[in-house]
Amino acid sequence: MANSGAEKLKLYSYWRSSCAHRVRIALALKGLDYEYIPVNLLKGNQFDPDFKKINPMGTVPALVDGDVVINDSFAIIMYLDEKYPEPPLLPRDLHKRAVNFQAMSIVLSGIQPHQNLAVIRYIEEKINTEEKTAWVNNAITKGFTSLEKLLVSCAGKHATGDEIHLADLFLAPQIHGAINRFQINMEPYPTLAKCYESYNDLPAFQNAVPEKQPDAPSTN
Protein backbone atom coordinates (compact mmCIF):
# COMPACT_ATOMS: atom_id res chain seq x y z
CA MET A 1 0.00 0.00 0.00
CA ALA A 2 1.28 3.47 -0.94
CA ASN A 3 0.39 4.90 2.49
CA SER A 4 1.79 2.07 4.61
CA GLY A 5 3.08 3.30 7.95
CA ALA A 6 1.01 6.49 7.83
CA GLU A 7 -2.29 7.09 9.61
CA LYS A 8 -5.02 5.35 7.65
CA LEU A 9 -7.17 7.56 5.45
CA LYS A 10 -10.87 7.77 6.28
CA LEU A 11 -13.49 7.93 3.54
CA TYR A 12 -17.04 8.92 4.43
CA SER A 13 -19.08 7.31 1.68
CA TYR A 14 -22.50 6.09 0.60
CA TRP A 15 -22.57 2.96 -1.51
CA ARG A 16 -24.69 4.39 -4.35
CA SER A 17 -23.17 7.89 -4.49
CA SER A 18 -21.45 8.39 -7.84
CA CYS A 19 -19.32 11.12 -6.26
CA ALA A 20 -18.02 8.71 -3.63
CA HIS A 21 -17.70 6.01 -6.31
CA ARG A 22 -15.17 8.04 -8.30
CA VAL A 23 -13.07 8.66 -5.17
CA ARG A 24 -13.07 4.93 -4.37
CA ILE A 25 -11.66 4.29 -7.85
CA ALA A 26 -8.91 6.86 -7.29
CA LEU A 27 -7.98 5.32 -3.94
CA ALA A 28 -7.82 1.86 -5.51
CA LEU A 29 -5.72 3.02 -8.47
CA LYS A 30 -3.26 4.64 -6.08
CA GLY A 31 -3.12 1.49 -3.96
CA LEU A 32 -4.19 3.35 -0.83
CA ASP A 33 -5.57 1.66 2.25
CA TYR A 34 -8.46 3.46 3.92
CA GLU A 35 -11.23 3.11 6.46
CA TYR A 36 -14.70 3.09 4.91
CA ILE A 37 -17.22 5.00 7.03
CA PRO A 38 -20.78 4.68 5.69
CA VAL A 39 -23.14 7.66 5.66
CA ASN A 40 -26.69 6.52 4.90
CA LEU A 41 -28.19 9.31 2.81
CA LEU A 42 -31.65 7.71 2.77
CA LYS A 43 -31.77 7.71 6.56
CA GLY A 44 -30.45 11.28 6.77
CA ASN A 45 -27.09 10.45 8.38
CA GLN A 46 -25.58 13.35 6.42
CA PHE A 47 -27.49 15.77 8.66
CA ASP A 48 -26.07 14.30 11.88
CA PRO A 49 -24.30 17.08 13.86
CA ASP A 50 -21.10 15.01 14.13
CA PHE A 51 -20.95 14.52 10.37
CA LYS A 52 -21.80 18.19 9.72
CA LYS A 53 -18.63 19.04 11.68
CA ILE A 54 -16.69 17.11 9.04
CA ASN A 55 -18.71 18.41 6.09
CA PRO A 56 -21.01 21.39 6.76
CA MET A 57 -22.63 20.80 3.35
CA GLY A 58 -23.87 17.42 4.54
CA THR A 59 -22.77 15.55 1.42
CA VAL A 60 -20.48 12.65 0.57
CA PRO A 61 -17.71 11.93 -0.04
CA ALA A 62 -15.49 13.35 2.66
CA LEU A 63 -11.85 12.36 3.04
CA VAL A 64 -9.92 12.71 6.29
CA ASP A 65 -6.13 12.49 6.04
CA GLY A 66 -4.80 13.23 9.51
CA ASP A 67 -5.64 16.89 10.12
CA VAL A 68 -6.67 17.43 6.49
CA VAL A 69 -10.39 17.23 5.64
CA ILE A 70 -11.58 17.47 2.03
CA ASN A 71 -15.24 17.30 1.03
CA ASP A 72 -15.46 17.62 -2.75
CA SER A 73 -14.81 14.57 -4.95
CA PHE A 74 -12.78 16.48 -7.55
CA ALA A 75 -10.71 18.18 -4.84
CA ILE A 76 -10.14 14.83 -3.14
CA ILE A 77 -8.99 13.19 -6.36
CA MET A 78 -6.61 16.04 -7.19
CA TYR A 79 -5.25 15.98 -3.63
CA LEU A 80 -4.58 12.25 -3.90
CA ASP A 81 -2.99 12.64 -7.32
CA GLU A 82 -0.56 15.26 -6.08
CA LYS A 83 0.27 13.49 -2.83
CA TYR A 84 0.55 10.07 -4.48
CA PRO A 85 1.60 10.85 -8.08
CA GLU A 86 1.82 7.26 -9.33
CA PRO A 87 0.04 6.33 -11.46
CA PRO A 88 -0.71 9.86 -12.71
CA LEU A 89 -4.36 10.67 -13.37
CA LEU A 90 -3.64 13.41 -15.93
CA PRO A 91 -1.78 12.93 -19.23
CA ARG A 92 1.27 15.04 -20.05
CA ASP A 93 -0.21 16.09 -23.41
CA LEU A 94 -1.90 19.47 -22.91
CA HIS A 95 -4.77 18.80 -25.31
CA LYS A 96 -5.59 15.44 -23.75
CA ARG A 97 -5.36 17.04 -20.32
CA ALA A 98 -7.89 19.67 -21.38
CA VAL A 99 -10.19 16.95 -22.75
CA ASN A 100 -10.02 15.19 -19.38
CA PHE A 101 -11.03 18.37 -17.61
CA GLN A 102 -13.89 18.91 -20.08
CA ALA A 103 -15.22 15.38 -19.60
CA MET A 104 -14.95 15.76 -15.84
CA SER A 105 -16.84 19.06 -15.96
CA ILE A 106 -19.68 17.66 -18.08
CA VAL A 107 -20.28 14.92 -15.52
CA LEU A 108 -19.61 17.08 -12.46
CA SER A 109 -21.76 20.06 -13.41
CA GLY A 110 -23.86 18.98 -16.38
CA ILE A 111 -25.21 15.58 -15.33
CA GLN A 112 -24.67 14.49 -11.73
CA PRO A 113 -26.28 17.47 -9.95
CA HIS A 114 -29.49 16.92 -11.94
CA GLN A 115 -29.80 13.32 -10.71
CA ASN A 116 -28.78 14.13 -7.14
CA LEU A 117 -31.00 12.44 -4.55
CA ALA A 118 -32.22 15.72 -3.08
CA VAL A 119 -33.11 17.12 -6.51
CA ILE A 120 -35.04 14.13 -7.81
CA ARG A 121 -36.83 13.71 -4.48
CA TYR A 122 -37.94 17.34 -4.67
CA ILE A 123 -39.24 16.96 -8.24
CA GLU A 124 -41.07 13.77 -7.35
CA GLU A 125 -42.70 15.34 -4.29
CA LYS A 126 -43.61 18.65 -5.93
CA ILE A 127 -44.69 17.28 -9.33
CA ASN A 128 -44.73 13.51 -9.95
CA THR A 129 -42.62 10.44 -10.70
CA GLU A 130 -43.01 10.81 -14.47
CA GLU A 131 -41.53 14.32 -14.43
CA LYS A 132 -38.68 13.12 -12.22
CA THR A 133 -37.84 10.39 -14.74
CA ALA A 134 -38.07 12.80 -17.67
CA TRP A 135 -35.82 15.30 -15.87
CA VAL A 136 -33.11 12.72 -15.18
CA ASN A 137 -33.28 11.22 -18.67
CA ASN A 138 -32.94 14.63 -20.27
CA ALA A 139 -29.87 15.52 -18.20
CA ILE A 140 -28.14 12.21 -18.88
CA THR A 141 -28.98 12.22 -22.59
CA LYS A 142 -27.73 15.77 -23.06
CA GLY A 143 -24.53 15.03 -21.14
CA PHE A 144 -23.83 11.70 -22.83
CA THR A 145 -24.36 13.23 -26.27
CA SER A 146 -21.76 15.89 -25.45
CA LEU A 147 -19.33 13.34 -24.02
CA GLU A 148 -19.67 11.09 -27.06
CA LYS A 149 -18.78 13.98 -29.39
CA LEU A 150 -15.92 15.07 -27.15
CA LEU A 151 -14.28 11.66 -26.82
CA VAL A 152 -14.95 9.93 -30.14
CA SER A 153 -11.78 11.29 -31.76
CA CYS A 154 -9.39 10.81 -28.84
CA ALA A 155 -10.55 7.62 -27.13
CA GLY A 156 -8.36 4.54 -27.21
CA LYS A 157 -8.95 1.59 -24.96
CA HIS A 158 -10.18 4.13 -22.42
CA ALA A 159 -11.63 7.64 -22.56
CA THR A 160 -8.58 9.62 -23.69
CA GLY A 161 -6.19 6.92 -24.84
CA ASP A 162 -4.92 3.57 -23.66
CA GLU A 163 -4.12 4.72 -20.12
CA ILE A 164 -6.57 5.41 -17.31
CA HIS A 165 -6.97 9.11 -16.64
CA LEU A 166 -9.23 11.51 -14.78
CA ALA A 167 -12.06 11.30 -17.32
CA ASP A 168 -12.41 7.57 -16.73
CA LEU A 169 -12.93 8.09 -13.00
CA PHE A 170 -15.88 10.34 -13.76
CA LEU A 171 -17.29 8.31 -16.64
CA ALA A 172 -17.38 4.91 -14.94
CA PRO A 173 -19.71 5.83 -12.02
CA GLN A 174 -21.90 8.01 -14.24
CA ILE A 175 -22.44 5.28 -16.82
CA HIS A 176 -22.91 2.64 -14.12
CA GLY A 177 -25.64 4.71 -12.52
CA ALA A 178 -27.26 5.57 -15.85
CA ILE A 179 -27.56 1.89 -16.76
CA ASN A 180 -28.43 0.40 -13.39
CA ARG A 181 -30.46 3.17 -11.72
CA PHE A 182 -32.06 4.93 -14.65
CA GLN A 183 -32.12 2.23 -17.37
CA ILE A 184 -30.44 4.41 -19.99
CA ASN A 185 -29.84 2.75 -23.36
CA MET A 186 -26.16 3.09 -24.27
CA GLU A 187 -26.57 2.19 -27.96
CA PRO A 188 -26.48 5.86 -29.11
CA TYR A 189 -23.13 6.29 -27.31
CA PRO A 190 -20.74 3.65 -28.68
CA THR A 191 -17.58 5.41 -27.51
CA LEU A 192 -18.87 5.66 -23.94
CA ALA A 193 -20.10 2.06 -24.06
CA LYS A 194 -16.68 0.85 -25.22
CA CYS A 195 -14.96 2.73 -22.41
CA TYR A 196 -17.38 1.31 -19.86
CA GLU A 197 -16.77 -2.21 -21.10
CA SER A 198 -13.00 -1.71 -20.72
CA TYR A 199 -13.42 -0.98 -17.01
CA ASN A 200 -14.73 -4.52 -16.48
CA ASP A 201 -11.15 -5.78 -16.81
CA LEU A 202 -9.77 -3.46 -14.13
CA PRO A 203 -9.94 -4.55 -10.47
CA ALA A 204 -9.66 -0.95 -9.24
CA PHE A 205 -12.90 -0.16 -11.04
CA GLN A 206 -14.72 -3.38 -10.27
CA ASN A 207 -13.92 -3.30 -6.55
CA ALA A 208 -15.27 0.24 -6.34
CA VAL A 209 -18.74 -0.47 -7.78
CA PRO A 210 -21.66 0.33 -5.47
CA GLU A 211 -22.82 -3.25 -5.10
CA LYS A 212 -19.48 -4.32 -3.55
CA GLN A 213 -19.43 -1.68 -0.80
CA PRO A 214 -19.92 -2.69 2.85
CA ASP A 215 -23.08 -0.57 3.23
CA ALA A 216 -24.75 -1.89 0.05
CA PRO A 217 -28.04 -3.69 0.71
CA SER A 218 -27.73 -7.45 0.89
CA THR A 219 -28.95 -9.31 -2.19
CA ASN A 220 -29.53 -12.53 -0.24
PDB file of N, CA, C and O in Angstrom, residues 51 72 87 89 112 127 130 168 187 189 196 198 213:
ATOM      1  N   PHE A  51     -21.408  14.532  11.750  1.00  0.00           N
ATOM      2  CA  PHE A  51     -20.951  14.525  10.366  1.00  0.00           C
ATOM      3  C   PHE A  51     -20.882  15.939   9.803  1.00  0.00           C
ATOM      4  O   PHE A  51     -19.981  16.253   9.018  1.00  0.00           O
ATOM      5  N   ASP A  72     -15.018  17.642  -1.357  1.00  0.00           N
ATOM      6  CA  ASP A  72     -15.460  17.619  -2.751  1.00  0.00           C
ATOM      7  C   ASP A  72     -14.725  16.513  -3.496  1.00  0.00           C
ATOM      8  O   ASP A  72     -13.504  16.374  -3.360  1.00  0.00           O
ATOM      9  N   PRO A  87      -0.054   5.889 -10.055  1.00  0.00           N
ATOM     10  CA  PRO A  87       0.039   6.331 -11.455  1.00  0.00           C
ATOM     11  C   PRO A  87      -0.638   7.691 -11.633  1.00  0.00           C
ATOM     12  O   PRO A  87      -1.626   7.982 -10.954  1.00  0.00           O
ATOM     13  N   LEU A  89      -2.982  10.661 -12.871  1.00  0.00           N
ATOM     14  CA  LEU A  89      -4.356  10.673 -13.373  1.00  0.00           C
ATOM     15  C   LEU A  89      -4.572  11.687 -14.492  1.00  0.00           C
ATOM     16  O   LEU A  89      -5.666  11.747 -15.057  1.00  0.00           O
ATOM     17  N   GLN A 112     -24.475  15.006 -13.091  1.00  0.00           N
ATOM     18  CA  GLN A 112     -24.671  14.490 -11.734  1.00  0.00           C
ATOM     19  C   GLN A 112     -25.564  15.363 -10.840  1.00  0.00           C
ATOM     20  O   GLN A 112     -26.441  14.824 -10.155  1.00  0.00           O
ATOM     21  N   ILE A 127     -43.974  17.501  -8.065  1.00  0.00           N
ATOM     22  CA  ILE A 127     -44.692  17.277  -9.326  1.00  0.00           C
ATOM     23  C   ILE A 127     -45.163  15.820  -9.356  1.00  0.00           C
ATOM     24  O   ILE A 127     -46.211  15.505  -8.833  1.00  0.00           O
ATOM     25  N   GLU A 130     -43.260  10.737 -13.029  1.00  0.00           N
ATOM     26  CA  GLU A 130     -43.013  10.814 -14.468  1.00  0.00           C
ATOM     27  C   GLU A 130     -42.111  11.998 -14.802  1.00  0.00           C
ATOM     28  O   GLU A 130     -41.193  11.887 -15.631  1.00  0.00           O
ATOM     29  N   ASP A 168     -11.883   8.907 -16.984  1.00  0.00           N
ATOM     30  CA  ASP A 168     -12.409   7.565 -16.731  1.00  0.00           C
ATOM     31  C   ASP A 168     -13.014   7.450 -15.338  1.00  0.00           C
ATOM     32  O   ASP A 168     -14.018   6.752 -15.145  1.00  0.00           O
ATOM     33  N   GLU A 187     -26.795   2.403 -26.527  1.00  0.00           N
ATOM     34  CA  GLU A 187     -26.567   2.189 -27.958  1.00  0.00           C
ATOM     35  C   GLU A 187     -26.223   3.480 -28.711  1.00  0.00           C
ATOM     36  O   GLU A 187     -25.367   3.455 -29.605  1.00  0.00           O
ATOM     37  N   TYR A 189     -24.415   5.768 -27.786  1.00  0.00           N
ATOM     38  CA  TYR A 189     -23.134   6.292 -27.307  1.00  0.00           C
ATOM     39  C   TYR A 189     -22.061   5.193 -27.361  1.00  0.00           C
ATOM     40  O   TYR A 189     -21.583   4.718 -26.315  1.00  0.00           O
ATOM     41  N   TYR A 196     -16.774   1.975 -21.017  1.00  0.00           N
ATOM     42  CA  TYR A 196     -17.377   1.311 -19.857  1.00  0.00           C
ATOM     43  C   TYR A 196     -17.048  -0.172 -19.847  1.00  0.00           C
ATOM     44  O   TYR A 196     -16.748  -0.749 -18.794  1.00  0.00           O
ATOM     45  N   SER A 198     -14.422  -1.528 -21.044  1.00  0.00           N
ATOM     46  CA  SER A 198     -12.998  -1.705 -20.723  1.00  0.00           C
ATOM     47  C   SER A 198     -12.751  -1.712 -19.219  1.00  0.00           C
ATOM     48  O   SER A 198     -11.780  -2.324 -18.745  1.00  0.00           O
ATOM     49  N   GLN A 213     -19.800  -2.473  -1.966  1.00  0.00           N
ATOM     50  CA  GLN A 213     -19.432  -1.685  -0.802  1.00  0.00           C
ATOM     51  C   GLN A 213     -20.069  -2.255   0.471  1.00  0.00           C
ATOM     52  O   GLN A 213     -21.121  -2.891   0.418  1.00  0.00           O
TER      53      GLN A 213
END
